[in-house]
Structure formats: C-alpha cells, structure tokens
Amino acid sequence: MTTIRDATFDVLRSHELTTMFGNPGSTEVALLTDLPDDLNFVLALHEGSVVSTAVGWALGNDTPALVVLHTVSGFGNAVGALTTARENRAPLVVLVGEQDRRHQAQRPFLSGELDDLAGGYPVSVQHPARPGDVPSAVARAWHSARTHRGPAVVIVPMDDWSAPADETGTVNSPRKLTRATTADPEAVAELVELVDASDSPALVVGAGSDDERTWEALAVLAERLRCPVWQEPFGSRAGFPQDHRLFAGHLPANRSRLREALAPHDAVVAVGAPFLRQYPYERGPLVEAGTRLAIVTDDADEAHRAPVDLALLAPPGSVCELLTTRVRERAEVVETPKRRQERLPVPENGRPLRPGHVLTALADRLPAEATVVEETPSSRPELHRALPARQPLGFLSAATGGLGFAMPAATGLRMARPRRPVVAVVGDGSSLYGIQSLWSAAQYGCGVLFVVLSNGRYAIMDRLSENQGGKAPWPGFDQVSVHGLARSLNCPAARVDSPDELTAALDEVVPSLPDRTEPFLLDVTVAAEAAYEP
C-alpha cells in the first residue's frame, strides 16, 4: 500500500527537498523513522537554530529548504526565527506535526492552536482537511515559499502519514512553475522619466538586489549616472559591491541624519530594499522637500508600504539592465563620502583589544569571496567599514534584528556552499542565543570560523540605557566561557586576548577555510564599548 508518507516523499524528491532540518518530537516520528537513503535529516538542538540553519542553506542554494517542527512547543520556539526568515526573503517549506486527528476534539496532550501561531509571517499556512490532501499541500507550499520568498507552513496530524494515498495519485499543484525574469520596457518608461528629470540622483540598495545579475547592472547604472549608491539602513544583505568607488556607505536609521545624507539629491531610487526604514522614531520627513522617490522591487508588500512617488513591481535585475540603456548619461563626477575607518593603533601593552582591531585583522586576511555573517550590534558600524562585501552574498545578517541567527545561519550557508569561506562575527551576548548550533556545525562537518567578540556584557543595551540618561538594571556575564561552551558542544575553540595571539590564530585558520571540515570558534576578549549609530 502506498501511504501519504510515500506520496509526500515523492513530492519532496520532485521538488529537490531532500534535506530536512529539524528537532524531532513524537508527532513527527511516523514521518522520520526509517527515512529512505536519498533523504537527509539534519539535527539542530533548538528550533530557532533549526530554522536559521535552514535559512542559511536556502539562501546559499537559492531554493526552498525543508523544515520539520514539533507541534505547538516546537512551532512556538521557532516563531522568532520564522519572522527573520520572512524578512530575510528565505524560502522555507515548514512541516509542523500535530496530534492524531481522531481525538483532537478532546484537546489531547501536545495539541494546541497552530494555524495562527506565527501570525502573518508565514507566506501561507495550510491545514489539510484530510490525509489525502497532504502531498498537494506540500507541493503548493514549495511554490508559495519560492514565489513569496518566505516560510510556507503545512500542519500535518501524526496519523496522516500512515493513511493510504489517493488512488489517483494526483497532486493538485503545477509540476513546474516558471516566473518571468524580464521587466516590461513600457513599465520602466516612467522611472526613466523620473531619473532623467533629476540633476543629482542617488541609488539605495538592499537584500533584493543581492545577486550577480543585479550587482552587475547596478554597477553599470551607477557609472552611467555618476551617482552614489547607498546601502539601506539595517540591511541584511549587501546589494552592491561595497568596494566600488561609487559606494557611499550605509544610510543612517535616524531621520535627521538620513535627510542630511540624502539632501544633495533630488531623486532617490531604492532597488530591492524596503524604502528607508527607520529604527528610533523621530519627527520629520525622510528626505528634504522636493526630492522625488521611487522603489524597484519584486516584493509586492514592500512596494505597497513604500512612501514614494513611483513604485515599480518587477525583477530588479531586469529593470536595472533596461535603465542602463535608457537613462541619460551624466558627465559630472560625484564625490562619495569617506567610508573606510582609520586603522586603530594597537595599545602599548597589547590589551585591551577593541572590536576594530579584530575586524581589521580579519579584513587583512579574508578573501573577496568570503561571506561575513554578522550579529554584533555594538560593533556593526565598525564591521561595515572594515569588511565591505565584495561579491554577492558577501554579507548576511538578520533582517529583523532578532538574536540567535548568525551562528546557525552560517552553518547552513556553509552546508549549501561547502567551498565558500564563511565567517560569523558575533557578540558574546548574541552567541548565547544560538550557541547550541555549534554542535550541528561540528556534527555535519561545516568549516565555519566563528569569531566571538567577548566583552562580558550587553554593550549595545548599556549604551541605549545611557542614551536614556539612566543605568541598566542587568548584570554583566563575564564569568561565562563561550569557548568552554563551544568545546562542550564538540566545536574546537580557543580564547585570545592579545594582538599576537589574535593574528597567530587568524593566520592559521583563515587560509584553511575553503577546505575545512570542522568549525572553529575564536573567543576574543575585547573592551566593553558600543559604537551605536542610529
């Protein structure tokens, strides 16, 4: 007899969903026991790490990843990571186990309200009405995740997997769905008019332009317009080569400073980026009066909420290619703001190291093709200045700002691209939200370099409290040994607190990154400071 489990496995194979990420529970045992040899299960030790590892894998492969979560408790634990997956444009198919259909009316142990648990963050939520609908629901979830670039959830009662499959074997979903990748030239005409009417345009880029096609087109477009290219505030991925002469840096997330940065420009076009989203509330407009605004995105929600004069819903790469042949070429040369920081002098006795020392040492050694995964809020401005992204997917961070993303995401990304150097730079406070992911990195041979900037406190939160004119009520945690935790999770680790120890460790590990089959954590003692720049 062909079961729903068998039929679903066939759907997974046809959609290349043969690697699943999970932390199993009893409601998934019927699905997972005796997996066929061509299906792989990757274990993470917490559901947040499950989802974030899958995000790294999905972004690295540019295809949906498969996640398996355990009923209310597992799904609930994963919600924060699922919000990050949505904001990071990561396509995920998420199977959530549920109690047996036959006694759900009695609200049995391990049951609960699943449909709305993640709010509006899933791109779709399906709760099949009968077992025979499960394979079709999984196929539709794959298309939904790929089309809308986010987590698509399918809730499956545990007894469905052993039920007989429909005799027809029909899957109510397209076997193949092809998306147009070329923009309509007529639709681009109004944007050409807006740009050509300006005397001093500027471009703003984001995660939606982080691919080779769009990078190349944007570089040509920027040269043709002789205009600066800014990275969006709080960008989760680099949308432009950040070592390009026209790259102007990262826009501030403070309205007065944002207006100051964009004041010289009478037209601002955002490409693949949420339009100038902010963090601290501040009165006043985003830009000076008279500046025309436009957005180019293939994300309808992003277009709908953009406060712009013109929103163009189309593939950014294709739009930029058309613009390079249609906008008028400018002759004047623009001056971009100075963005690289001066090298910090090493302290006389070598201690304490500052985050800038560590980031500069990394910058001196990392190859252009490296991916830097960031989760160090207090040092992020310094990281951006020291480590510009030089190739697509050169930078990755959590779009929501939630902690616990970087370590598992770096692990998943290395799984997807086993020859690409991957370095996660995290604060010690941030590391404790996803420290268990080091076990998965070690277990599955992911040669990631984890650099932990250990100041023994939540430095960014201390700085925010100081900005409020008060004192933080939370204690430090300098007694926590991050490298000790790493070793307990079978991840090789070392503690360094001097420049010589730092450079010796990096000189040994960085050259090995393309070929490494085990992770390494470098726990670096740094001064407790916070370079907070809203």
Coordinates of C-alpha atoms in Angstrom, one line a residue:
M1 CA 0.0 0.0 0.0
T2 CA 1.2 3.5 -0.9
T3 CA 0.9 5.8 2.1
I4 CA 0.6 9.5 2.4
R5 CA 4.2 9.4 3.7
D6 CA 5.3 7.6 0.5
A7 CA 3.4 10.1 -1.7
T8 CA 4.8 13.0 0.2
F9 CA 8.4 11.7 -0.2
D10 CA 7.8 11.6 -4.0
V11 CA 6.7 15.3 -3.9
L12 CA 9.8 16.1 -1.8
R13 CA 12.1 14.4 -4.4
S14 CA 10.4 16.1 -7.4
H15 CA 11.0 19.5 -5.8
E16 CA 14.5 18.7 -4.6
L17 CA 13.5 18.9 -0.9
T18 CA 15.7 16.0 0.1
T19 CA 17.5 17.7 3.0
M20 CA 15.3 18.4 6.0
F21 CA 16.2 20.4 9.1
G22 CA 14.5 19.6 12.4
N23 CA 14.5 18.9 16.1
P24 CA 12.1 16.0 16.3
G25 CA 9.2 15.2 18.6
S26 CA 6.7 12.5 18.9
T27 CA 4.2 13.9 16.4
E28 CA 6.9 13.6 13.7
V29 CA 8.1 10.1 14.5
A30 CA 5.9 8.4 11.9
L31 CA 7.4 10.7 9.2
L32 CA 11.0 10.4 10.2
T33 CA 11.6 6.8 11.3
D34 CA 13.5 4.8 8.6
L35 CA 13.9 7.6 6.2
P36 CA 14.9 6.5 2.7
D37 CA 18.6 6.7 1.9
D38 CA 18.1 9.6 -0.5
L39 CA 16.5 11.8 2.2
N40 CA 18.8 13.5 4.7
F41 CA 17.9 14.7 8.2
V42 CA 20.0 17.5 9.8
L43 CA 19.5 17.8 13.6
A44 CA 19.7 21.1 15.4
L45 CA 19.4 21.3 19.2
H46 CA 16.7 24.1 19.3
E47 CA 14.0 25.1 16.9
G48 CA 15.4 28.6 16.5
S49 CA 18.6 27.0 15.2
V50 CA 16.7 24.6 13.0
V51 CA 15.0 27.5 11.1
S52 CA 18.1 29.7 11.0
T53 CA 20.3 26.9 9.7
A54 CA 17.7 26.2 7.0
V55 CA 17.7 29.9 6.2
G56 CA 21.4 29.9 5.5
W57 CA 21.0 26.7 3.4
A58 CA 18.1 28.2 1.4
L59 CA 19.9 31.5 0.7
G60 CA 23.1 29.7 -0.2
N61 CA 21.3 27.4 -2.7
D62 CA 18.7 30.0 -3.8
T63 CA 16.0 27.3 -3.4
P64 CA 13.5 26.4 -0.7
A65 CA 14.7 24.4 2.4
L66 CA 12.6 21.9 4.3
V67 CA 12.0 22.4 8.0
V68 CA 10.2 19.9 10.4
L69 CA 8.8 21.3 13.6
H70 CA 7.2 19.7 16.6
T71 CA 3.6 20.8 17.3
V72 CA 2.9 23.9 19.4
S73 CA 6.0 23.8 21.5
G74 CA 8.4 23.5 18.6
F75 CA 6.5 25.8 16.3
G76 CA 6.3 28.3 19.1
N77 CA 10.0 28.1 19.8
A78 CA 10.7 28.8 16.1
V79 CA 8.4 31.8 15.6
G80 CA 11.1 34.4 16.1
A81 CA 13.4 32.7 13.6
L82 CA 10.5 32.4 11.2
T83 CA 9.9 36.1 11.3
T84 CA 13.6 36.6 10.4
A85 CA 13.2 34.0 7.6
R86 CA 10.3 36.1 6.1
E87 CA 12.2 39.4 6.4
N88 CA 15.4 37.8 5.0
R89 CA 13.5 36.6 1.9
A90 CA 14.3 33.0 2.7
P91 CA 12.1 30.3 1.1
L92 CA 11.2 27.6 3.5
V93 CA 8.7 24.7 3.5
V94 CA 7.8 24.1 7.1
L95 CA 6.1 20.9 8.1
V96 CA 4.5 21.2 11.6
G97 CA 3.5 18.0 13.4
E98 CA 0.1 17.8 15.1
Q99 CA -1.7 15.4 17.4
D100 CA -3.7 12.5 16.0
R101 CA -6.9 13.6 14.1
R102 CA -9.0 11.0 15.9
H103 CA -9.0 12.7 19.3
Q104 CA -8.2 16.4 18.6
A105 CA -11.7 17.3 19.7
Q106 CA -10.7 16.4 23.2
R107 CA -7.6 18.7 23.2
P108 CA -5.1 15.9 23.9
F109 CA -1.6 16.4 25.3
L110 CA 0.7 18.1 22.8
S111 CA -2.2 19.7 20.9
G112 CA -2.9 23.4 20.5
E113 CA -3.9 26.2 18.2
L114 CA -1.4 26.1 15.4
D115 CA -2.9 27.9 12.4
D116 CA -2.3 31.5 13.7
L117 CA 0.6 30.8 16.0
A118 CA 3.2 32.6 13.7
G119 CA 0.8 35.5 12.9
G120 CA 1.2 37.0 9.5
Y121 CA 4.8 36.0 9.0
P122 CA 4.3 32.7 7.0
V123 CA 3.6 33.4 3.4
S124 CA 1.0 30.6 3.6
V125 CA -0.5 28.3 6.2
Q126 CA -2.2 25.1 5.1
H127 CA -4.1 22.7 7.4
P128 CA -5.2 19.9 5.1
A129 CA -8.8 18.8 5.6
R130 CA -8.0 15.1 5.0
P131 CA -4.8 13.0 4.8
G132 CA -5.1 12.7 1.0
D133 CA -4.5 16.5 0.7
V134 CA -1.1 16.4 2.4
P135 CA 1.1 15.7 -0.7
S136 CA -0.6 18.5 -2.7
A137 CA -0.3 20.9 0.2
V138 CA 3.4 20.3 0.4
A139 CA 3.8 20.9 -3.3
R140 CA 1.8 24.1 -3.1
A141 CA 3.9 25.2 -0.1
W142 CA 7.1 24.8 -2.2
H143 CA 5.7 27.1 -4.9
S144 CA 4.4 29.6 -2.3
A145 CA 7.8 29.7 -0.5
R146 CA 9.6 30.2 -3.8
T147 CA 7.2 32.8 -5.1
H148 CA 6.8 34.9 -2.0
R149 CA 10.3 34.1 -0.5
G150 CA 9.3 33.2 3.0
P151 CA 8.2 30.3 5.2
A152 CA 5.2 28.3 3.9
V153 CA 3.6 26.2 6.7
V154 CA 1.8 22.8 6.3
I155 CA 0.3 21.4 9.5
V156 CA 0.1 17.6 9.4
P157 CA -1.6 15.4 12.1
M158 CA 0.6 12.5 13.1
D159 CA -1.7 9.7 11.9
D160 CA -1.9 11.1 8.4
W161 CA 1.5 9.7 7.4
S162 CA 0.3 6.1 7.6
A163 CA -3.0 6.7 5.8
P164 CA -3.4 5.3 2.3
A165 CA -2.7 7.7 -0.5
D166 CA -5.3 8.6 -3.0
E167 CA -5.7 6.0 -5.7
T168 CA -5.5 8.7 -8.5
G169 CA -2.0 9.8 -7.2
T170 CA -2.9 13.3 -8.4
V171 CA -1.0 16.3 -6.9
N172 CA -3.1 19.4 -7.2
S173 CA -0.2 21.8 -7.9
P174 CA 1.8 22.6 -11.0
R175 CA 4.6 20.3 -11.7
K176 CA 6.7 23.3 -12.8
L177 CA 6.1 27.0 -12.3
T178 CA 8.2 29.4 -14.4
R179 CA 8.5 33.1 -13.3
A180 CA 9.2 35.8 -15.8
T181 CA 12.5 37.5 -15.2
T182 CA 12.3 40.3 -17.7
A183 CA 10.6 43.6 -16.9
D184 CA 8.2 45.2 -19.3
P185 CA 10.0 48.1 -21.1
E186 CA 6.8 50.2 -21.1
A187 CA 6.5 49.9 -17.3
V188 CA 10.1 51.2 -16.9
A189 CA 9.4 54.3 -19.0
E190 CA 8.0 56.4 -16.2
L191 CA 11.0 55.6 -14.0
V192 CA 13.3 56.6 -16.8
E193 CA 11.5 60.0 -16.9
L194 CA 11.8 60.4 -13.2
V195 CA 15.6 59.8 -13.2
D196 CA 16.2 61.8 -16.3
A197 CA 14.4 64.8 -14.9
S198 CA 16.7 64.9 -11.9
D199 CA 20.0 66.8 -11.6
S200 CA 21.5 64.7 -8.8
P201 CA 20.1 61.2 -8.4
A202 CA 21.1 58.6 -5.8
L203 CA 20.5 54.8 -5.6
V204 CA 19.7 52.9 -2.4
V205 CA 20.2 49.1 -2.5
G206 CA 19.2 46.1 -0.3
A207 CA 18.8 42.4 0.0
G208 CA 16.5 42.2 -3.1
S209 CA 19.4 43.3 -5.3
D210 CA 21.9 40.8 -3.8
D211 CA 22.5 38.6 -6.8
E212 CA 25.1 38.6 -9.6
R213 CA 22.8 39.9 -12.3
T214 CA 21.6 42.9 -10.3
W215 CA 25.1 43.7 -9.0
E216 CA 26.5 43.9 -12.5
A217 CA 23.6 46.0 -13.8
L218 CA 23.7 48.4 -10.8
A219 CA 27.4 49.0 -11.3
V220 CA 26.9 49.9 -14.9
L221 CA 23.9 52.1 -14.0
A222 CA 25.7 53.9 -11.2
E223 CA 28.6 54.6 -13.6
R224 CA 26.2 55.9 -16.2
L225 CA 24.5 58.2 -13.7
R226 CA 27.8 59.1 -12.0
C227 CA 25.7 58.8 -8.8
P228 CA 26.4 57.5 -5.3
V229 CA 25.0 54.1 -4.2
W230 CA 23.9 53.7 -0.6
Q231 CA 23.1 50.6 1.4
E232 CA 19.7 50.6 3.1
P233 CA 19.6 51.2 6.9
F234 CA 19.8 47.9 8.8
G235 CA 20.5 46.0 5.5
S236 CA 20.5 42.2 6.0
R237 CA 22.4 41.6 2.7
A238 CA 24.7 43.8 0.5
G239 CA 23.0 45.0 -2.6
F240 CA 26.1 46.4 -4.4
P241 CA 29.9 45.9 -4.5
Q242 CA 30.9 47.8 -1.4
D243 CA 34.5 48.2 -2.6
H244 CA 33.2 50.1 -5.7
R245 CA 34.3 53.8 -6.0
L246 CA 30.6 54.9 -6.1
F247 CA 29.6 53.1 -3.0
A248 CA 28.7 55.8 -0.4
G249 CA 28.2 53.6 2.7
H250 CA 25.3 52.6 4.9
L251 CA 22.5 55.1 5.4
P252 CA 21.7 56.0 9.0
A253 CA 18.4 55.0 10.6
N254 CA 17.9 58.4 12.2
R255 CA 15.7 60.7 10.2
S256 CA 17.7 63.9 10.7
R257 CA 20.9 62.2 9.7
L258 CA 19.2 60.5 6.8
R259 CA 17.9 63.8 5.4
E260 CA 21.4 65.2 5.7
A261 CA 22.9 62.3 3.8
L262 CA 20.4 62.5 1.0
A263 CA 20.0 66.3 0.9
P264 CA 22.2 66.7 -2.2
H265 CA 19.9 64.5 -4.2
D266 CA 16.7 65.5 -6.0
A267 CA 15.8 61.9 -6.8
V268 CA 16.3 58.7 -4.8
V269 CA 15.6 55.3 -6.2
A270 CA 15.6 52.2 -3.9
V271 CA 16.4 48.9 -5.7
G272 CA 15.5 45.7 -3.9
A273 CA 15.3 47.4 -0.5
P274 CA 12.5 48.4 1.9
F275 CA 12.2 52.1 1.5
L276 CA 14.4 53.8 4.1
R277 CA 13.0 52.0 7.1
Q278 CA 14.0 53.6 10.4
Y279 CA 14.6 52.4 14.0
P280 CA 14.3 55.2 16.6
Y281 CA 11.2 57.4 15.9
E282 CA 12.0 60.9 15.0
R283 CA 9.7 63.6 13.8
G284 CA 10.0 64.9 10.3
P285 CA 10.1 63.6 6.7
L286 CA 12.5 61.0 5.4
V287 CA 14.0 63.4 2.8
E288 CA 14.0 67.1 2.1
A289 CA 11.0 68.6 0.3
G290 CA 11.3 68.4 -3.5
T291 CA 13.2 65.1 -3.6
R292 CA 11.3 62.6 -5.7
L293 CA 11.3 59.0 -4.5
A294 CA 10.9 55.7 -6.3
I295 CA 11.3 52.0 -5.5
V296 CA 12.0 49.0 -7.7
T297 CA 11.2 45.6 -6.1
D298 CA 9.7 42.2 -6.9
D299 CA 8.1 42.1 -3.4
A300 CA 4.5 43.4 -3.6
D301 CA 4.3 44.1 0.2
E302 CA 7.5 46.1 0.0
A303 CA 6.1 48.1 -2.8
H304 CA 2.7 48.7 -1.2
R305 CA 4.1 50.2 2.0
A306 CA 6.7 52.4 0.4
P307 CA 6.1 56.2 0.8
V308 CA 7.2 57.0 -2.7
D309 CA 6.1 58.8 -5.9
L310 CA 6.6 55.7 -8.0
A311 CA 6.7 52.0 -7.2
L312 CA 7.7 49.6 -9.9
L313 CA 6.9 45.9 -9.2
A314 CA 9.3 44.0 -11.4
P315 CA 12.6 42.0 -11.2
P316 CA 15.2 44.4 -10.1
G317 CA 18.0 43.0 -12.2
S318 CA 16.0 43.3 -15.4
V319 CA 14.8 46.8 -14.6
C320 CA 18.4 47.9 -13.9
E321 CA 19.6 46.4 -17.2
L322 CA 16.9 48.4 -19.1
L323 CA 17.8 51.6 -17.2
T324 CA 21.4 51.3 -18.2
T325 CA 20.4 51.7 -21.9
R326 CA 17.7 54.3 -21.4
V327 CA 18.6 56.9 -18.8
R328 CA 20.7 59.8 -20.0
E329 CA 24.4 59.5 -19.2
R330 CA 25.9 62.1 -16.9
A331 CA 29.4 63.6 -17.4
E332 CA 30.0 65.0 -13.9
V333 CA 31.8 63.0 -11.3
V334 CA 30.3 62.7 -7.9
E335 CA 32.1 62.7 -4.6
T336 CA 31.2 59.9 -2.3
P337 CA 31.6 60.2 1.5
K338 CA 34.7 58.8 3.0
R339 CA 33.7 55.4 4.5
R340 CA 36.8 53.5 5.5
Q341 CA 37.9 53.9 9.0
E342 CA 41.4 54.7 10.0
R343 CA 43.4 51.7 11.4
L344 CA 43.3 51.6 15.2
P345 CA 46.7 51.8 16.9
V346 CA 47.4 48.7 19.0
P347 CA 47.6 49.5 22.7
E348 CA 51.1 49.7 24.2
N349 CA 50.8 46.6 26.2
G350 CA 48.5 44.9 23.6
R351 CA 45.5 45.0 25.9
P352 CA 42.6 45.5 25.8
L353 CA 41.8 44.7 22.1
R354 CA 39.0 46.7 20.7
P355 CA 36.5 45.3 18.2
G356 CA 38.1 47.4 15.5
H357 CA 41.4 45.6 16.0
V358 CA 39.7 42.2 15.4
L359 CA 37.7 43.4 12.4
T360 CA 40.8 45.0 10.8
A361 CA 42.8 41.8 11.3
L362 CA 40.0 39.8 9.6
A363 CA 39.8 42.3 6.8
D364 CA 43.6 41.9 6.1
R365 CA 43.1 38.2 5.7
L366 CA 39.7 37.3 4.3
P367 CA 39.4 36.6 0.5
A368 CA 36.9 38.5 -1.6
E369 CA 34.6 35.5 -1.9
A370 CA 34.1 35.2 1.9
T371 CA 30.7 35.6 3.4
V372 CA 30.6 37.5 6.7
V373 CA 27.5 36.7 8.8
E374 CA 27.0 39.4 11.4
E375 CA 25.4 39.5 14.8
T376 CA 27.4 42.0 16.9
P377 CA 25.0 45.0 17.3
S378 CA 27.5 47.1 19.3
S379 CA 30.2 46.8 16.6
R380 CA 28.2 46.6 13.4
P381 CA 29.1 50.1 12.2
E382 CA 32.8 49.2 12.5
L383 CA 32.2 45.9 10.8
H384 CA 30.6 47.6 7.8
R385 CA 33.5 50.0 7.4
A386 CA 36.2 47.3 7.9
L387 CA 34.7 44.4 5.9
P388 CA 32.9 45.6 2.8
A389 CA 31.0 42.9 0.8
R390 CA 32.9 42.4 -2.4
Q391 CA 30.8 39.7 -4.0
P392 CA 27.1 38.7 -3.9
L393 CA 26.1 37.1 -0.7
G394 CA 29.2 38.6 0.9
F395 CA 27.3 39.8 3.9
L396 CA 24.4 38.3 5.8
S397 CA 22.5 39.4 8.9
A398 CA 19.1 39.1 10.5
A399 CA 16.7 41.5 8.8
T400 CA 14.6 41.7 12.0
G401 CA 17.4 42.4 14.4
G402 CA 16.5 39.3 16.5
L403 CA 19.4 37.5 18.1
G404 CA 20.3 33.8 17.6
F405 CA 20.5 33.9 13.8
A406 CA 24.2 34.2 12.8
M407 CA 25.7 31.0 14.2
P408 CA 23.1 28.6 12.7
A409 CA 22.7 30.6 9.5
A410 CA 26.5 30.5 8.9
T411 CA 26.3 26.7 9.5
G412 CA 23.5 26.3 6.9
L413 CA 25.2 28.6 4.4
R414 CA 28.4 26.5 4.6
M415 CA 26.4 23.3 4.1
A416 CA 25.0 24.9 0.9
R417 CA 28.3 26.2 -0.3
P418 CA 31.0 23.9 1.2
R419 CA 33.9 25.6 -0.6
R420 CA 33.0 29.2 0.3
P421 CA 34.8 30.7 3.3
V422 CA 32.1 31.6 5.9
V423 CA 32.9 33.7 9.0
A424 CA 30.3 34.5 11.6
V425 CA 31.2 37.6 13.7
V426 CA 29.0 37.7 16.8
G427 CA 29.0 39.3 20.2
D428 CA 29.3 37.1 23.3
G429 CA 25.8 38.1 24.3
S430 CA 24.4 37.3 20.9
S431 CA 26.2 33.9 20.8
L432 CA 24.3 32.7 23.8
Y433 CA 21.0 32.8 21.8
G434 CA 22.3 30.3 19.3
I435 CA 25.3 28.6 20.9
Q436 CA 23.8 25.1 20.5
S437 CA 24.1 25.4 16.7
L438 CA 27.9 24.8 17.2
W439 CA 27.0 21.1 17.8
S440 CA 25.4 20.9 14.4
A441 CA 28.3 22.7 12.7
A442 CA 30.7 20.1 14.2
Q443 CA 28.4 17.1 13.6
Y444 CA 27.9 17.9 9.9
G445 CA 31.5 19.0 9.1
C446 CA 30.8 22.7 8.5
G447 CA 34.1 24.5 8.4
V448 CA 32.8 27.9 9.6
L449 CA 35.0 30.3 11.5
F450 CA 33.1 31.8 14.5
V451 CA 34.7 35.0 15.8
V452 CA 33.1 36.0 19.2
L453 CA 33.8 39.5 20.4
S454 CA 33.6 38.9 24.2
N455 CA 33.1 42.0 26.3
G456 CA 31.1 40.2 29.1
R457 CA 28.1 42.4 28.8
Y458 CA 25.2 43.6 26.6
A459 CA 27.2 46.6 25.4
I460 CA 24.6 47.9 22.9
M461 CA 21.9 47.8 25.6
D462 CA 24.1 49.5 28.1
R463 CA 24.7 52.3 25.6
L464 CA 21.0 52.6 24.9
S465 CA 20.3 52.9 28.7
E466 CA 23.0 55.6 28.9
N467 CA 21.3 57.4 26.0
Q468 CA 18.1 57.4 28.1
G469 CA 20.1 59.1 30.8
G470 CA 20.0 56.2 33.2
K471 CA 21.7 53.0 34.3
A472 CA 20.9 49.5 33.1
P473 CA 19.5 47.1 35.7
W474 CA 21.0 43.9 34.2
P475 CA 24.4 42.5 35.3
G476 CA 27.3 41.6 33.1
F477 CA 28.1 38.0 32.4
D478 CA 31.9 38.0 32.1
Q479 CA 32.0 34.7 34.0
V480 CA 30.5 32.9 31.0
S481 CA 33.2 31.0 29.0
V482 CA 32.0 31.0 25.3
H483 CA 35.0 28.9 24.2
G484 CA 34.3 26.5 27.1
L485 CA 30.7 26.1 25.9
A486 CA 31.9 25.6 22.3
R487 CA 34.2 22.8 23.4
S488 CA 31.4 21.1 25.3
L489 CA 29.5 21.1 22.1
N490 CA 32.4 19.4 20.2
C491 CA 33.4 22.5 18.4
P492 CA 37.2 23.3 18.6
A493 CA 37.8 26.7 20.2
A494 CA 40.5 29.0 21.6
R495 CA 40.5 32.1 23.8
V496 CA 42.7 35.0 22.8
D497 CA 43.2 38.4 24.4
S498 CA 46.3 39.9 22.8
P499 CA 47.2 41.1 19.3
D500 CA 49.9 38.5 18.8
E501 CA 47.5 35.7 19.8
L502 CA 44.8 37.0 17.5
T503 CA 47.0 37.3 14.4
A504 CA 48.6 33.9 15.0
A505 CA 45.1 32.3 15.3
L506 CA 43.8 34.0 12.2
D507 CA 46.9 33.2 10.2
E508 CA 46.4 29.6 11.0
V509 CA 42.7 29.3 10.4
V510 CA 41.7 31.7 7.6
P511 CA 43.8 30.1 4.9
S512 CA 42.2 26.8 5.7
L513 CA 38.6 28.0 5.4
P514 CA 37.8 26.7 1.8
D515 CA 38.9 23.2 2.8
R516 CA 37.9 23.0 6.5
T517 CA 35.6 20.1 7.5
E518 CA 35.3 21.2 11.1
P519 CA 34.2 24.6 12.7
F520 CA 36.5 26.7 14.8
L521 CA 35.5 29.3 17.4
L522 CA 37.8 32.1 18.3
D523 CA 36.7 33.8 21.6
V524 CA 38.4 37.2 21.6
T525 CA 38.5 39.4 24.7
V526 CA 37.6 43.0 23.7
A527 CA 37.0 46.2 25.5
A528 CA 33.4 46.9 26.6
E529 CA 32.4 49.6 24.2
A530 CA 29.5 50.3 21.9
A531 CA 29.6 52.2 18.6
Y532 CA 25.9 52.7 18.4
E533 CA 24.9 54.8 15.3
P534 CA 21.2 55.1 14.8

